[in-house]
Short mmCIF file of C-alpha atoms in Angstrom, two decimals:
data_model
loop_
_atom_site.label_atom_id
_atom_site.label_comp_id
_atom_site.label_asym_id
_atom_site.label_seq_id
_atom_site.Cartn_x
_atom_site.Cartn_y
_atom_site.Cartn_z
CA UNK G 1 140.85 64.58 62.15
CA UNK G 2 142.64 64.71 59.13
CA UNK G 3 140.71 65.19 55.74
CA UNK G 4 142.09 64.09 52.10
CA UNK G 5 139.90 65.80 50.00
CA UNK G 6 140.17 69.20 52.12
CA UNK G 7 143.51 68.85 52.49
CA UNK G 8 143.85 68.76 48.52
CA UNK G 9 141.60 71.34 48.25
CA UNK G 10 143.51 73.40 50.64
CA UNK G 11 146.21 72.81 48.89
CA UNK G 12 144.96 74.00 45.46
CA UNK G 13 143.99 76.66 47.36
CA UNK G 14 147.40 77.65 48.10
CA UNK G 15 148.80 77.48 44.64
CA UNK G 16 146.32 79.35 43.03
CA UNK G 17 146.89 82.49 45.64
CA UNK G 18 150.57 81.96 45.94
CA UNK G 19 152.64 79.74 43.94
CA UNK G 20 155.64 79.23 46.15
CA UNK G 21 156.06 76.22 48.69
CA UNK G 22 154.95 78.95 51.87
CA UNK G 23 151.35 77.93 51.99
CA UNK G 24 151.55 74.39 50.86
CA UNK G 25 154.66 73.74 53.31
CA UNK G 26 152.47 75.43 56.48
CA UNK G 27 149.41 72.85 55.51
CA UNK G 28 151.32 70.16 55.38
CA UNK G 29 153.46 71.10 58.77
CA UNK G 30 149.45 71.22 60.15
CA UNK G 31 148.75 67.89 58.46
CA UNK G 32 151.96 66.31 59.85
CA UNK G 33 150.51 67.52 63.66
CA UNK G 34 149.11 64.35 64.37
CA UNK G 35 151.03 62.12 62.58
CA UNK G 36 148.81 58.84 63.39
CA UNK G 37 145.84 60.34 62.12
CA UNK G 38 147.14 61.15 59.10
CA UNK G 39 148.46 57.26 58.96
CA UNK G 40 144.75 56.30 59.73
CA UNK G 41 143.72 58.75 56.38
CA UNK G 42 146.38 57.31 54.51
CA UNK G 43 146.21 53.42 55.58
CA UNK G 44 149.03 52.41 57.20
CA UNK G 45 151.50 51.28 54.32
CA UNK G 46 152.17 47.92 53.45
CA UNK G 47 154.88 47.84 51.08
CA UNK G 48 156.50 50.39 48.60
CA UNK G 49 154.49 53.16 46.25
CA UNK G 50 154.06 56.05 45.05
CA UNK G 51 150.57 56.94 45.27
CA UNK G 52 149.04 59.78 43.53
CA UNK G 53 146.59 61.19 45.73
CA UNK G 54 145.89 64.55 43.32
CA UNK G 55 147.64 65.64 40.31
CA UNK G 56 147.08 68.73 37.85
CA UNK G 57 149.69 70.89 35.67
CA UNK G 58 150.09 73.39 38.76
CA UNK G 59 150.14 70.36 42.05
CA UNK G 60 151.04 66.91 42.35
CA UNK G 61 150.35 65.71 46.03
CA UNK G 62 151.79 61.71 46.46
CA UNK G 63 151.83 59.32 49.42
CA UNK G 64 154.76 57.68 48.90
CA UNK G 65 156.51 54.89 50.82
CA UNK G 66 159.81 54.15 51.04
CA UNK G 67 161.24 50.01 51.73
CA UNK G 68 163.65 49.88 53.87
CA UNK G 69 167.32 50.67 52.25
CA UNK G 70 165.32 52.08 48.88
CA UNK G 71 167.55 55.13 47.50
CA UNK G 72 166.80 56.88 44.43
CA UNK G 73 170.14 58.08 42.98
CA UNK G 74 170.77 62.42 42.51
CA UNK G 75 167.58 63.88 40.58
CA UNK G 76 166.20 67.50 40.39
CA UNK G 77 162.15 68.38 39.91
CA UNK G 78 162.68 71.57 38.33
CA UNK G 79 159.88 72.86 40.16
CA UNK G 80 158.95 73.67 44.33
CA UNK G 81 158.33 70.17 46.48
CA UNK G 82 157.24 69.70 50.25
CA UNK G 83 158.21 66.85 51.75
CA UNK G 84 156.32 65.86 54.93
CA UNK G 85 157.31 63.14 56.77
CA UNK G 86 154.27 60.54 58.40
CA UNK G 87 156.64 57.56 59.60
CA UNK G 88 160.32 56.29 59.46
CA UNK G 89 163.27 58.39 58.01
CA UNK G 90 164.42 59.62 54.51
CA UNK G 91 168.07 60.89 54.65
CA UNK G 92 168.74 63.74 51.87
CA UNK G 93 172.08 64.58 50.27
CA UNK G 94 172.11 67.76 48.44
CA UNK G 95 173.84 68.28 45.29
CA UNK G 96 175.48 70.92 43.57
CA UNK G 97 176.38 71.17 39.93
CA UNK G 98 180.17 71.95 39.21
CA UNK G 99 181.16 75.04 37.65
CA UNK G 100 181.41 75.12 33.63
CA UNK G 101 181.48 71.16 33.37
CA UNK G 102 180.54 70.24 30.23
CA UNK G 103 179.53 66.53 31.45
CA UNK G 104 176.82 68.19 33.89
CA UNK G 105 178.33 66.81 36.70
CA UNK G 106 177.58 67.41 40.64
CA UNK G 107 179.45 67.14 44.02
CA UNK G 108 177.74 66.53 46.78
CA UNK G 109 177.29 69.87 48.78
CA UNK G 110 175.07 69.15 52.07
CA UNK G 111 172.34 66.48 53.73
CA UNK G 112 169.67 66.61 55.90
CA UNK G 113 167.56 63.80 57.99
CA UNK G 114 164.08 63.91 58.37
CA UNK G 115 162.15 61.89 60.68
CA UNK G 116 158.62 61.47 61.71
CA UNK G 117 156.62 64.81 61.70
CA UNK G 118 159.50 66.77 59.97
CA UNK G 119 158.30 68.73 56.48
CA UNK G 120 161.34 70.40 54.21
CA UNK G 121 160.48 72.57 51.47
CA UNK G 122 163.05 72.15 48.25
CA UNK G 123 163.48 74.74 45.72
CA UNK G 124 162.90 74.41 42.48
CA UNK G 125 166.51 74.46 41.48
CA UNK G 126 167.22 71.62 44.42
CA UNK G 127 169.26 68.17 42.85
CA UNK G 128 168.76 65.55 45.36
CA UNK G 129 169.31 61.72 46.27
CA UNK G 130 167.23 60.19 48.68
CA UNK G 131 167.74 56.84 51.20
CA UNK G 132 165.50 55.23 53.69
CA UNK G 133 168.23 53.94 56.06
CA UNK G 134 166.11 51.94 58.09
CA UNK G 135 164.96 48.23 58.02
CA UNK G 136 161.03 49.47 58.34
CA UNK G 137 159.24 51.14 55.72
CA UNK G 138 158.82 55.33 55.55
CA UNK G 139 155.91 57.46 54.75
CA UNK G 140 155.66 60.93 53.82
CA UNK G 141 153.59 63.16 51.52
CA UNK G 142 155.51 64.53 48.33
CA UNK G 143 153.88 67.66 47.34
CA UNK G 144 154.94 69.49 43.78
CA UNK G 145 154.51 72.96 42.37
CA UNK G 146 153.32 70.96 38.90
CA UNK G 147 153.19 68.00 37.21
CA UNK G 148 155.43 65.35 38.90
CA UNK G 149 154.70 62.99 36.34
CA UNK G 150 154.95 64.98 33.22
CA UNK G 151 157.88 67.25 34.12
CA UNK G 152 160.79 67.03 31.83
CA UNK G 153 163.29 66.37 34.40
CA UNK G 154 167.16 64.91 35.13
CA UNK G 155 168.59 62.30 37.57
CA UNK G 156 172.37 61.36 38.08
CA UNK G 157 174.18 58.29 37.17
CA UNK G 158 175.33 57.19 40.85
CA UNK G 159 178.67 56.10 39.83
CA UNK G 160 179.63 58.55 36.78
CA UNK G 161 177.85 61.04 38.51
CA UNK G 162 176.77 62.62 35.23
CA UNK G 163 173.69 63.97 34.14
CA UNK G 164 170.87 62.11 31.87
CA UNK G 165 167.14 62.36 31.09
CA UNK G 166 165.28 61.27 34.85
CA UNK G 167 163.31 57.92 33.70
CA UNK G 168 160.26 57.80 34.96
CA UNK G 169 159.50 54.13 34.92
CA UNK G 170 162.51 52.99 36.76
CA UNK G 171 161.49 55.62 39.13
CA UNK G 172 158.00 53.76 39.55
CA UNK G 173 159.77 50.33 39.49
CA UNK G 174 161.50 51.27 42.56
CA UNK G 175 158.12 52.10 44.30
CA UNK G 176 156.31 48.57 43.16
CA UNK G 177 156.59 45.38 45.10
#
């Protein structure tokens, strides 16, 4: 049976002894073992959020559901995440920035599906976009290596493809019914 508060705990845990993605990416591969219990923990989701389920300056540990089509344009976290996948899909495309571009800009340099009971640890140097392709809504746990909130962070225009400060709020908007 799955267990919030240990699993927070455990995850603490982790980052205190080791603060890399290793431990926190092997508890949440255990979590993700029986994906419907964790659902059951979690309530099955009803619409789109980001739920913060523990954050400190060293861990940030969301539920977050995805609507169906939602994609958040290229952004970086500039620290560790773990992304563990409960239900549905969320397609990745990788980014890379381009060599001495003075307009920060990024090409698109791989991708990566996961699906139900999949977890992905991203480095702290990862730019990302992410899309739920399907008509049903996703859930996964978002796990950070700090303060997801707080971090001073970037996201890409999706057209220009150029770099700006990541706005938080719009982020949330996307995530609110």
């Amino acid at each position: 049976m799955f267990d919030l508060e240990r699993f927070v705990e455990e995850c603490r845990d982790a980052v205190r002894d080791d603060p890399t993605h290793r431990s926190v990416a092997e508890l949440t591969r255990r979590a993700l073992g029986d994906t419907a219990e964790l659902t059951r923990a979690l309530g099955e989701p009803t619409g789109p959020a980001l739920v913060p389920l523990y954050v400190s300056d060293t861990l940030t540990i969301l539920n977050t559901v995805w609507s169906p089509g939602l994609i958040v344009p290229p952004h970086n976290h500039r620290m560790w995440a773990v992304i563990g996948i409960y239900g549905g899909r969320e397609d990745n495309i990788f980014w890379r920035r381009l060599p001495d571009d003075a307009d920060h800009e990024i090409e698109a340099a791989g991708a990566k599906s996961l699906c139900t009971g999949d977890v992905a640890p991203l480095g702290a140097d990862i730019i990302h976009s992410v899309a739920n392709p399907t008509a049903k809504l996703s859930g996964a746990l978002h796990i950070y290596g700090g303060d997801f909130f707080e971090a001073e962070r970037s996201e890409w225009d999706p057209g220009e493809l150029s770099e700006r400060p990541l706005d938080m709020a719009r982020v949330r908007a996307q995530f609110s019914d």
